[in-house]
Short mmCIF file of C-alpha atoms and ligand atoms in Angstrom, two decimals:
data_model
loop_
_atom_site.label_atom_id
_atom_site.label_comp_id
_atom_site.label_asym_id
_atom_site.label_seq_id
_atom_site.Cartn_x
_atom_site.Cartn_y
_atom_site.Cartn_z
CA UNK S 1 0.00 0.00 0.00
CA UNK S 2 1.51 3.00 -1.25
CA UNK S 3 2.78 5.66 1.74
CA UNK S 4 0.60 8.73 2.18
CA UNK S 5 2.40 11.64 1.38
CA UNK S 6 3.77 13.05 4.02
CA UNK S 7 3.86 16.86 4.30
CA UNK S 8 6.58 18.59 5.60
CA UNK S 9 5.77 22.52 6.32
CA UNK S 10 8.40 24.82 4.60
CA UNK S 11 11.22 25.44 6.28
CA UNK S 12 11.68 29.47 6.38
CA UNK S 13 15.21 30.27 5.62
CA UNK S 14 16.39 33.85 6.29
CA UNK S 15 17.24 35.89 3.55
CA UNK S 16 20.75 36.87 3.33
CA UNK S 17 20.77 40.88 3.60
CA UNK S 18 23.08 42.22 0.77
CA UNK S 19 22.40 45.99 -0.07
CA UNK S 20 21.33 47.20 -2.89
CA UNK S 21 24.65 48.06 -5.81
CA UNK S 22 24.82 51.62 -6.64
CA UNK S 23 27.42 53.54 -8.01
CA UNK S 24 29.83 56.51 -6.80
CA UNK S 25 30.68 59.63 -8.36
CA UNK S 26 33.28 58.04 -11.06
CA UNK S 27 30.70 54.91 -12.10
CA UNK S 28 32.34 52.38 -10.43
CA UNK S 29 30.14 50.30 -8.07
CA UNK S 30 29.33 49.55 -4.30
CA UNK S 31 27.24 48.26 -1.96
CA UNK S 32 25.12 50.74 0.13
CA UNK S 33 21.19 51.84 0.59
CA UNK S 34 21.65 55.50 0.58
CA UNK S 35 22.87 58.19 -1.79
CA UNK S 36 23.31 60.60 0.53
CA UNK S 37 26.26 58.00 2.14
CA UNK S 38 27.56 57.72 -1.22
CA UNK S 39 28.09 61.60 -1.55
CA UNK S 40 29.61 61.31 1.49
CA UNK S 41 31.86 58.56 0.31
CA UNK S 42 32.79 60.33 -2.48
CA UNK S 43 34.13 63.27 -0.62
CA UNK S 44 35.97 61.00 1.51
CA UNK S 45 37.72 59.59 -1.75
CA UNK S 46 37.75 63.30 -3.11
CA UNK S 47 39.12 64.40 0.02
CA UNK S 48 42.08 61.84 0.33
CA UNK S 49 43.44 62.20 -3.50
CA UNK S 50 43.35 65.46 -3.40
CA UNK S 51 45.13 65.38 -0.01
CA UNK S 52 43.26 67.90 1.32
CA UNK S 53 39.91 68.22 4.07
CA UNK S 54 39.05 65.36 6.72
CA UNK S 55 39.02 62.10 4.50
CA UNK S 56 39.05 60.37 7.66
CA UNK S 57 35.62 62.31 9.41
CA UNK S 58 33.81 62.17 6.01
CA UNK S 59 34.19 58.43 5.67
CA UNK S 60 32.74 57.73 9.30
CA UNK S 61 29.84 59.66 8.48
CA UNK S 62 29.29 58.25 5.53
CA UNK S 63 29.76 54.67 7.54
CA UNK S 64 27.36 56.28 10.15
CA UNK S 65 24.81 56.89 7.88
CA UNK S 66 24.62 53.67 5.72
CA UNK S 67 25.87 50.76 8.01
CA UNK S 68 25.51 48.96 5.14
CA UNK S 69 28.11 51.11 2.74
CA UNK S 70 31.36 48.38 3.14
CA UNK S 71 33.72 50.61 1.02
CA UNK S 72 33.36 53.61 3.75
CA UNK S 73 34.35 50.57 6.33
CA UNK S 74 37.39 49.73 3.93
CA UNK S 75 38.66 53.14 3.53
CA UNK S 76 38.48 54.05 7.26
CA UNK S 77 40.64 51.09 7.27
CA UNK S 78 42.96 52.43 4.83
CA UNK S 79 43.12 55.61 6.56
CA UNK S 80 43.90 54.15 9.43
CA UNK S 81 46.83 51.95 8.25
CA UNK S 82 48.26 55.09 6.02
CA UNK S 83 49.82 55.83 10.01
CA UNK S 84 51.86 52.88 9.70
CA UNK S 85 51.75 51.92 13.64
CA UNK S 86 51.03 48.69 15.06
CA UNK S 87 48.07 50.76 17.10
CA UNK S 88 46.78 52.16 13.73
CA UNK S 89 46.48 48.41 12.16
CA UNK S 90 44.62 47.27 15.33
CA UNK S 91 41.94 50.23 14.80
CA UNK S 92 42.05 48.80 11.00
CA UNK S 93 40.97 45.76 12.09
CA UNK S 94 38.45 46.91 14.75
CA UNK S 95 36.92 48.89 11.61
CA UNK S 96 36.99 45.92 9.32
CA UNK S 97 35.32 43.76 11.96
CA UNK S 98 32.25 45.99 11.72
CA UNK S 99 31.51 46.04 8.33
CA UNK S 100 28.48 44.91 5.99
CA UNK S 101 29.12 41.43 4.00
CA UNK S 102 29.98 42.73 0.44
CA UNK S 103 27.48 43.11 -1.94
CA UNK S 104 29.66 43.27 -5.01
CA UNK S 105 32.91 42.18 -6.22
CA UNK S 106 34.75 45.47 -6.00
CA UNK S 107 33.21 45.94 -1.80
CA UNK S 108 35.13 42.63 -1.33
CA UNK S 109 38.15 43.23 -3.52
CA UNK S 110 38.89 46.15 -1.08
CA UNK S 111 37.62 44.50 2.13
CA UNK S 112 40.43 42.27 1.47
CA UNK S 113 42.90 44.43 0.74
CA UNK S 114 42.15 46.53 3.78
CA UNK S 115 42.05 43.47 5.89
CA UNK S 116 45.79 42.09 4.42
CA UNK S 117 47.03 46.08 4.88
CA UNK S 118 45.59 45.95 8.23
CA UNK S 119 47.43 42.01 8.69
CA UNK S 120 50.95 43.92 7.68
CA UNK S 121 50.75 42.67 4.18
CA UNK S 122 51.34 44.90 1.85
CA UNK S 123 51.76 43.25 -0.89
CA UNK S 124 48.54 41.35 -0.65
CA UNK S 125 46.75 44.54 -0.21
CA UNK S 126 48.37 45.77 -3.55
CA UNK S 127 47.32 42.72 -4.96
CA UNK S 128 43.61 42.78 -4.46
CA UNK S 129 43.34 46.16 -5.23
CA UNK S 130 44.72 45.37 -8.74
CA UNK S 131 41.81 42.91 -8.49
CA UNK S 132 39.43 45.51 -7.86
CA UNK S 133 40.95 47.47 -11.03
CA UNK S 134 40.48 44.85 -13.37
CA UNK S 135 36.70 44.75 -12.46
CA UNK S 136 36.27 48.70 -12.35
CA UNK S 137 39.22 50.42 -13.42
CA UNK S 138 37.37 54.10 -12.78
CA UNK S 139 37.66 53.16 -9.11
CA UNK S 140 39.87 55.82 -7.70
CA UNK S 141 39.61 54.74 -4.54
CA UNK S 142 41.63 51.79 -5.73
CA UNK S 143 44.19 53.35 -7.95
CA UNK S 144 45.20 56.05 -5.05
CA UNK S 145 45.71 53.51 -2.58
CA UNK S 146 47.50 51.03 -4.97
CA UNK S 147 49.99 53.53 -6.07
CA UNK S 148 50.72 54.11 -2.37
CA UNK S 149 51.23 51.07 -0.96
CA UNK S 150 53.50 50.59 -4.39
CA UNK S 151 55.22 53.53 -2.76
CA UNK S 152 55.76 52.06 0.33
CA UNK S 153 56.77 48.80 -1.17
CA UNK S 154 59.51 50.52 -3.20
CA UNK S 155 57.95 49.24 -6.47
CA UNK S 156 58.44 51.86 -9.00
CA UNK S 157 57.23 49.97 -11.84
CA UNK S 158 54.04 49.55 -10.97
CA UNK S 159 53.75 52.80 -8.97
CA UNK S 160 53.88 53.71 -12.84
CA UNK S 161 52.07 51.26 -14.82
CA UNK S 162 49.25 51.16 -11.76
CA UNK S 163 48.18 54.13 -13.41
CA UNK S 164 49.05 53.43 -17.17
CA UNK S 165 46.48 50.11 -16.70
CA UNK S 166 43.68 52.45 -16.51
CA UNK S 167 44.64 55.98 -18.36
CA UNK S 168 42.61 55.25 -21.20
CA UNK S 169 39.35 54.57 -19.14
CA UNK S 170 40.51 58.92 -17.98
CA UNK S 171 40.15 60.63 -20.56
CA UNK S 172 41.84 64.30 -20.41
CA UNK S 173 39.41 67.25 -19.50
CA UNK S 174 37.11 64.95 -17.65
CA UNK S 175 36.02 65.22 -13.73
CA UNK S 176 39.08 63.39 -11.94
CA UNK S 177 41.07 62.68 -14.67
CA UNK S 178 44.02 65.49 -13.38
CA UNK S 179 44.44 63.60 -10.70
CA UNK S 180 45.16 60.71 -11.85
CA UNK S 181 47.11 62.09 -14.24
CA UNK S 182 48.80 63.50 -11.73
CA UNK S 183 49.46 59.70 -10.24
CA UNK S 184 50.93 59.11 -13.36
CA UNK S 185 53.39 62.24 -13.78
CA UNK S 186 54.61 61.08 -10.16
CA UNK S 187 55.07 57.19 -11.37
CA UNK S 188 56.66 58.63 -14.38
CA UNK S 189 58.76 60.66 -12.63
CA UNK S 190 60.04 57.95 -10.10
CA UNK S 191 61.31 55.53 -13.06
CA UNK S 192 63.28 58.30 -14.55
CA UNK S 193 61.52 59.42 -17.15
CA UNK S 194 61.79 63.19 -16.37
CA UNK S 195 60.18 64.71 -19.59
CA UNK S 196 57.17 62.51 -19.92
CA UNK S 197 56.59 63.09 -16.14
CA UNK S 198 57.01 67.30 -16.24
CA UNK S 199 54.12 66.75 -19.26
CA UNK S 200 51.89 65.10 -17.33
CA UNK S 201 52.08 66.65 -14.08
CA UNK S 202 51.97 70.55 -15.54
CA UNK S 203 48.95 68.97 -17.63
CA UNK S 204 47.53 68.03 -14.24
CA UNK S 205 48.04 71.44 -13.17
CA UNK S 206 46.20 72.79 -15.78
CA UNK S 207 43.26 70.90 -14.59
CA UNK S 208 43.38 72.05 -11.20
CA UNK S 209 46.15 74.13 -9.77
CA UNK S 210 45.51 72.95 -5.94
CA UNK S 211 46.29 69.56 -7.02
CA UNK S 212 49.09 69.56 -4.76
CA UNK S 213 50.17 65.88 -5.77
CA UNK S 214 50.61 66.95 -9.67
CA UNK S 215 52.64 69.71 -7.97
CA UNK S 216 54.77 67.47 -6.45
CA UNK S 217 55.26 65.52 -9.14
CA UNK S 218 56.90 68.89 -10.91
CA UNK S 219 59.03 68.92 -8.01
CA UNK S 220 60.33 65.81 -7.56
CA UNK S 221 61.60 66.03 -11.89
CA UNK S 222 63.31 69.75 -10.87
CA UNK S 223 65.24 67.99 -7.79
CA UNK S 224 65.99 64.87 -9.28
CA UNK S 225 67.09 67.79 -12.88
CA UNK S 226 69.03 69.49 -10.48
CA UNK S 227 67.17 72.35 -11.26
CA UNK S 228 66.95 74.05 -7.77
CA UNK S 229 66.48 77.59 -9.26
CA UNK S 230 63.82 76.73 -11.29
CA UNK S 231 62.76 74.41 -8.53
CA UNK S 232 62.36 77.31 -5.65
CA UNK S 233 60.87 79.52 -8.11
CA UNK S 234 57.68 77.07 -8.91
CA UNK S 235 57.52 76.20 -5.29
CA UNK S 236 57.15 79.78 -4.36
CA UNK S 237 54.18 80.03 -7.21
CA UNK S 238 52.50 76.82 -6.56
CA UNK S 239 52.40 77.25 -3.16
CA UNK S 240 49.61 79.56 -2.33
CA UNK S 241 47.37 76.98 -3.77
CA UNK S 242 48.77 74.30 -1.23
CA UNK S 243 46.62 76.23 1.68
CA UNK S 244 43.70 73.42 2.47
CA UNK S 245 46.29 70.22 1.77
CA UNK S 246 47.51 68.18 4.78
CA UNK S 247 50.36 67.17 2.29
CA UNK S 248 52.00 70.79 2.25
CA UNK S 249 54.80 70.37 4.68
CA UNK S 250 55.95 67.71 2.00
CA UNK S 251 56.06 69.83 -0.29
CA UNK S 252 57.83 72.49 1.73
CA UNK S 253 60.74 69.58 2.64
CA UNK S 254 61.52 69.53 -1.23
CA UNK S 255 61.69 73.65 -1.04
CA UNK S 256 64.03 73.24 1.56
CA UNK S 257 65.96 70.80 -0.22
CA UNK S 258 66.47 73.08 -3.17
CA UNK S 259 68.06 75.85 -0.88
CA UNK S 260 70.73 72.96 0.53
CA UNK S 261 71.80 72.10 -2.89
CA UNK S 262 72.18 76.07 -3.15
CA UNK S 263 73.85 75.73 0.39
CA UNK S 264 71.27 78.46 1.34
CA UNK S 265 71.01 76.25 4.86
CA UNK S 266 69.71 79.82 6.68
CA UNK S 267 66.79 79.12 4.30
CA UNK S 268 66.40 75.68 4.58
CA UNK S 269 66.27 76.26 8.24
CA UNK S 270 63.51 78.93 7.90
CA UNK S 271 61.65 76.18 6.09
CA UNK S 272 61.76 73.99 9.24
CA UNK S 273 60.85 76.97 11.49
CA UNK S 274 58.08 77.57 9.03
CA UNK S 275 55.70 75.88 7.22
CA UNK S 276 57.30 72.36 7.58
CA UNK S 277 55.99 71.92 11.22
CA UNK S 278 53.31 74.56 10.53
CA UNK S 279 51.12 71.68 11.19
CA UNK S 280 52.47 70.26 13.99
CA UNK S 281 54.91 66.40 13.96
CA UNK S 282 52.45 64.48 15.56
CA UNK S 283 51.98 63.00 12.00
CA UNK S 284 54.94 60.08 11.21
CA UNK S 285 54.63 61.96 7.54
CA UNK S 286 55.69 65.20 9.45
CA UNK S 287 58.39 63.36 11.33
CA UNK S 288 60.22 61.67 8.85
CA UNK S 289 60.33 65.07 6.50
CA UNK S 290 61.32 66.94 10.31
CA UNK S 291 64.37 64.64 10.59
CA UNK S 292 65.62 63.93 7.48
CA UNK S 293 65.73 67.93 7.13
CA UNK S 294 67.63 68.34 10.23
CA UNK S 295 69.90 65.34 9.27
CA UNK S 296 70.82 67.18 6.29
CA UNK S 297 71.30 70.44 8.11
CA UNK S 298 74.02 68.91 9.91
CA UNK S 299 75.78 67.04 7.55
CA UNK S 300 76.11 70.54 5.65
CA UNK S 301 77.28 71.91 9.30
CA UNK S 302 74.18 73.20 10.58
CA UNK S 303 73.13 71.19 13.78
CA UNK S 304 70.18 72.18 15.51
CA UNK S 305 70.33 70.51 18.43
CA UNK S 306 67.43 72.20 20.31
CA UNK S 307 65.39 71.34 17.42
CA UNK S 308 66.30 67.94 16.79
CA UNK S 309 65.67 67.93 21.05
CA UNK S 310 62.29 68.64 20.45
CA UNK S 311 61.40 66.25 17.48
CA UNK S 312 63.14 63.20 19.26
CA UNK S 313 61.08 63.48 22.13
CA UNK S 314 57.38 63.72 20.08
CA UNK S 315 59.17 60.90 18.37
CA UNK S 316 60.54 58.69 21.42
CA UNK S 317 56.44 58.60 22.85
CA UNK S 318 55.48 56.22 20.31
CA UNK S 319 59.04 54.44 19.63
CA UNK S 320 58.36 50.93 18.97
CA UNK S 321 55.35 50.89 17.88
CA UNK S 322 55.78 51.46 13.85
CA UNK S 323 55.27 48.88 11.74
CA UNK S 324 57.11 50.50 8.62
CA UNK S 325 60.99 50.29 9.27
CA UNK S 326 61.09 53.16 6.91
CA UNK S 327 59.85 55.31 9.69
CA UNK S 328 62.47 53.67 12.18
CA UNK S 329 65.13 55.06 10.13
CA UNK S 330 64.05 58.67 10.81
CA UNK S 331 63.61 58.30 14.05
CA UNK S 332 67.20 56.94 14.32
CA UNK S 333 67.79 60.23 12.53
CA UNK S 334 65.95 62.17 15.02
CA UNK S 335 67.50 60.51 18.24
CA UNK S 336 71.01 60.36 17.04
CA UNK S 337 71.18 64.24 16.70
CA UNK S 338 69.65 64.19 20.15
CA UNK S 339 72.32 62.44 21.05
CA UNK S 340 69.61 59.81 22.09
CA UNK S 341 72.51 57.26 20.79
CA UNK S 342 71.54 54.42 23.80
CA UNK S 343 67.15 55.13 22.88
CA UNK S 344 68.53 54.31 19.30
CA UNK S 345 70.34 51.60 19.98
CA UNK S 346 67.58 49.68 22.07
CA UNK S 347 65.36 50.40 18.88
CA UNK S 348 67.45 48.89 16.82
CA UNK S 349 68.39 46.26 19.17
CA UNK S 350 64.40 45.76 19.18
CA UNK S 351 63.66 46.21 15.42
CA UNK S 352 64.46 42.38 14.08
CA UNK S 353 62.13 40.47 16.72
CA UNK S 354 59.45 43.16 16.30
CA UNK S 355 59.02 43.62 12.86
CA UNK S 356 56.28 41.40 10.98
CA UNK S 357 55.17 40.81 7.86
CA UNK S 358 56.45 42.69 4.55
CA UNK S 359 57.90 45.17 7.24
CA UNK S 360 60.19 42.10 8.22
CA UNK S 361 60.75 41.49 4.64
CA UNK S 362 62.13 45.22 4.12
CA UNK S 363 63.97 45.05 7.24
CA UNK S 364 66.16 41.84 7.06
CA UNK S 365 66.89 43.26 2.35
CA UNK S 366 68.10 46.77 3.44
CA UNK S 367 66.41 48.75 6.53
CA UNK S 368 68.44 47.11 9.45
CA UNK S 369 71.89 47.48 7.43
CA UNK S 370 70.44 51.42 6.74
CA UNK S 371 69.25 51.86 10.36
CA UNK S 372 72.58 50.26 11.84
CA UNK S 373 74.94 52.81 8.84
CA UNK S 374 73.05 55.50 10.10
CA UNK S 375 73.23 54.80 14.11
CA UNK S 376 76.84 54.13 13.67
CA UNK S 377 77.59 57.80 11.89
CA UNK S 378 75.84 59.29 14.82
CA UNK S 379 77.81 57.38 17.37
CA UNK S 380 81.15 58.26 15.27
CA UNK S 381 81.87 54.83 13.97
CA UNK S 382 82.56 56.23 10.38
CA UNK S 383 84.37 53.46 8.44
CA UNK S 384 81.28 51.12 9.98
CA UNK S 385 79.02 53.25 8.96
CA UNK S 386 80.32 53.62 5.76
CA UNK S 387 80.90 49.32 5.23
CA UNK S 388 77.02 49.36 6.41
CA UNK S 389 75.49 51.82 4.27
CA UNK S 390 77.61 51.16 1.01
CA UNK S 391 76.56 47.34 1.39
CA UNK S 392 73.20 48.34 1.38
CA UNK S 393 72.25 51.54 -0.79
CA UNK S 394 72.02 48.84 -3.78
CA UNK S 395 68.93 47.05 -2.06
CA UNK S 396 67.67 50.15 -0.06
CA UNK S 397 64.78 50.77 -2.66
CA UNK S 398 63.04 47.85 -0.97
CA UNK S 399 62.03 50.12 2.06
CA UNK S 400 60.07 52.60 -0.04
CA UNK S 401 60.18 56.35 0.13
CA UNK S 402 61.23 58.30 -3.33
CA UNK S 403 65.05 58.88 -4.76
CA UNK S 404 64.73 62.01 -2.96
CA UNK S 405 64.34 61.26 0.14
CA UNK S 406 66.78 57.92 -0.24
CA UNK S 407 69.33 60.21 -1.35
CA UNK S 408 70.36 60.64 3.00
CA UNK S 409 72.29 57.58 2.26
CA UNK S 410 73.91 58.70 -0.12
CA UNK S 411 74.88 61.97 1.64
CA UNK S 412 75.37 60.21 4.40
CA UNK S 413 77.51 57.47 2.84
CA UNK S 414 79.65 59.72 1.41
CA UNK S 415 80.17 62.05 4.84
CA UNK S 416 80.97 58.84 6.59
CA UNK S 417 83.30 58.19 3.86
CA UNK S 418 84.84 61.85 4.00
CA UNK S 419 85.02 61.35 8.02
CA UNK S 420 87.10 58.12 7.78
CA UNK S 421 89.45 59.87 5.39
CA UNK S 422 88.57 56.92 2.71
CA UNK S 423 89.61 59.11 0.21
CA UNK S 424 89.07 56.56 -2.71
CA UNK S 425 85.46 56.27 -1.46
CA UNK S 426 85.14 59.88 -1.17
CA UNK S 427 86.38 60.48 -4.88
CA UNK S 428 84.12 57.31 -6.34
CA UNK S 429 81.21 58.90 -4.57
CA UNK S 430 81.10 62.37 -5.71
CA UNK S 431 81.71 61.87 -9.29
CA UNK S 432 79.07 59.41 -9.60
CA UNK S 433 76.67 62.07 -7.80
CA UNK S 434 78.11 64.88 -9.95
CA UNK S 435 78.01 62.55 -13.17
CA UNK S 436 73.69 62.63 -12.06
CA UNK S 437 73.64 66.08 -11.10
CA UNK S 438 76.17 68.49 -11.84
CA UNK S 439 74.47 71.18 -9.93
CA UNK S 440 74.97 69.31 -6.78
CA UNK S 441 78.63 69.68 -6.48
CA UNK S 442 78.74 72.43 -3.84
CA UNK S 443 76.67 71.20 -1.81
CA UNK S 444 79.09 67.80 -2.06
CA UNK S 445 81.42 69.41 -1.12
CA UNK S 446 80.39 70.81 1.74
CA UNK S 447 79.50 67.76 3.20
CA UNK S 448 82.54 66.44 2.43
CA UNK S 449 84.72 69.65 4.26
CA UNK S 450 82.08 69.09 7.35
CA UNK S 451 82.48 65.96 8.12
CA UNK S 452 86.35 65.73 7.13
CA UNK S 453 86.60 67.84 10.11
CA UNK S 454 84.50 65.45 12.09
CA UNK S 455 87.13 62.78 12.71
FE1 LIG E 1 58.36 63.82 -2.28
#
């Protein structure tokens, strides 16, 4: 006799809530249920290529108004892992663990990439953001914070060719398309290809003369030229349009470096007095421009000590806590003029068995051997300093940073050089810079005579 059949009542299964997809200012999508939040988003985005504003208040109230907006949770993430501190990743990560499950593939591109930034993996980060490219390659949001983490990661290739991927999908004249021509002027720039770079970044002038990256850009070609007259002379006219940018004081450090190529160091000081701490060094961005200037103060023979006082102890509150060795080597900088030499010594001492991640990775290629040259030179062990630092300025790339502000080793290879009266050395090392930039030779030589009397 055949079974009855039996009748099971539906289960009732839970939808799974994924927002809505809507799109931002640029046509690239994301996740979230109100416009409003998106506009708000888009500022943030706005706000943080154009380095200027409060990227990081606009994206929590964009995140406060749509809980359900996951890119405004990815790029308070970002924000928070631009400060580079073991603190900052932790706040990352307490951001990330709040967000809405991704609605599309470009919310959890970036999710992932914030979450691998946020893990101390920067490459990861990079990688998933290329990801999120190939999907959308008008996301902005993407491109910016690709080409930075290239920066970090010392990968000049593709702090170039990050932006060359998507240039056609930018076409010239239209809204945001300065600035990332202005990305690309700077990638240009960093691979040596000072002509196209100078096009491109005056072009990105053109379409907005605040765009204080595509400025920067300009400046980095006229230092790396050796054009320091022409250099302080755009500086000086670009710079009233630098007002609302939190990147400014960067800007300012490359004025300053024109003037010591001059050996104008009254001026370069000035700078330092001026508008290079204008905005205070609680910022590791401020710091590391704050002491590399003073650094190269006194290896042209202008310590300050009071100064370099002052930054070592903002500095020394936080010490140990970076995650970005890079940032290590300034303080070094900072407490070694101090005459902090037994602070920078524990840090260093410390830096190995702390370090994690692709900061490890940086540190064990080139940062401790850079760290330890520069430590030495402050504590007077020139010839060690000298054996560290030549050994690895080949490799030092892998830390990040631009040529310019590698180019301390350099300087400060060849003053340890000059201060162990390794004449050979000194002689190798000057015409090589001089064969680069011919316009740099007084300023050689001054750190040469400086720290020749050192020993
Ligand atoms: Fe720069």
């Amino acid at each position: 006799m055949p079974m009855p059949p039996v009748k099971v009542p539906p289960v009732k299964v839970p939808p799974v809530k994924v927002p809505p997809v809507l799109k931002d200012r640029y046509g690239a999508e994301l996740g979230a249920t109100d416009e409003q939040a998106v506009a708000l988003f888009d500022e943030a985005v706005h706000e943080l290529v154009a380095l200027a504003g409060d990227p990081v208040a606009k994206a929590g109230a964009a995140a406060a108004v749509d809980g359900e907006l996951g890119l405004a949770f990815s790029l308070q993430a970002y924000l928070h892992c631009y400060l580079t501190s073991r603190t900052a990743y932790a706040d990352a990560r307490a951001v990330l663990d709040q967000a809405p499950k991704p609605a599309c593939g470009r919310d959890e591109a970036h999710q992932q990439a914030a979450s691998a930034w946020a893990a101390g993996d920067l490459e990861a980060a990079a990688r998933h953001l290329e990801r999120a490219l190939l999907m959308a390659p008008r996301d902005l949001l993407a491109l910016k914070v690709a080409q930075d983490l290239y920066f970090f990661l010392g990968d000049r290739v593709n702090l170039r060719d990050v932006v060359a991927r998507v240039l056609p999908t930018w076409p010239r004249g239209t809204p945001g398309a300065g600035f990332v021509e202005a990305m690309y002027a700077f990638g240009l720039e960093e691979c040596g290809d000072y002509r196209a770079a100078e096009r491109h970044g005056r072009a990105a002038l053109d379409a907005d003369r605040r765009d204080v990256w595509a400025a920067h850009a300009v400046i980095h070609v006229l230092e790396m030229e050796g054009r320091q007259s022409e250099g302080t002379a755009f500086a000086k006219a670009s710079a009233p349009d630098w007002g609302p940018s939190f990147f400014a004081p960067h800007n300012w450090w490359h004025y300053a470096l024109y003037h010591l190529e001059l050996c104008r160091e009254p001026e370069a000081v000035a700078v330092y007095d001026g508008p290079l701490t204008a905005l205070g060094l609680a910022s590791p961005l401020y710091q590391v421009d704050a002491a590399s200037l003073l650094w190269r103060l006194s290896l042209q023979g202008t310590p300050l000590a009071r100064r370099a006082e002052e930054l070592a102890g903002i500095i020394e509150a936080t010490l140990g806590g970076s995650t970005y060795c890079f940032n290590d080597w300034h303080a070094v900088m900072a407490l070694g003029l101090a005459g902090h030499l037994s602070t920078a010594a524990d840090l260093v001492a410390d830096l190995p068995g702390r370090a994690t991640g692709t900061n490890k990775t940086m540190l064990d290629r080139a940062g401790l051997d850079v760290i330890r040259g520069f430590l030495a030179f402050a504590g007077g062990e020139y010839k060690l300093a000298a054996e560290l630092l030549g050994q690895a300025r080949p490799h030092a790339y892998v830390f990040g940073g631009s040529h310019a502000q590698r180019d301390a080793i350099d300087l400060t290879l060849l003053a340890a050089a000059s201060a162990a009266h390794d004449e050979n050395l000194v002689r190798a090392l000057l015409a090589e810079r001089l064969a680069r930039k011919p316009t740099a030779e007084a300023a050689a030589h001054r750190v040469i005579e400086v720290s020749g009397a050192r020993a």
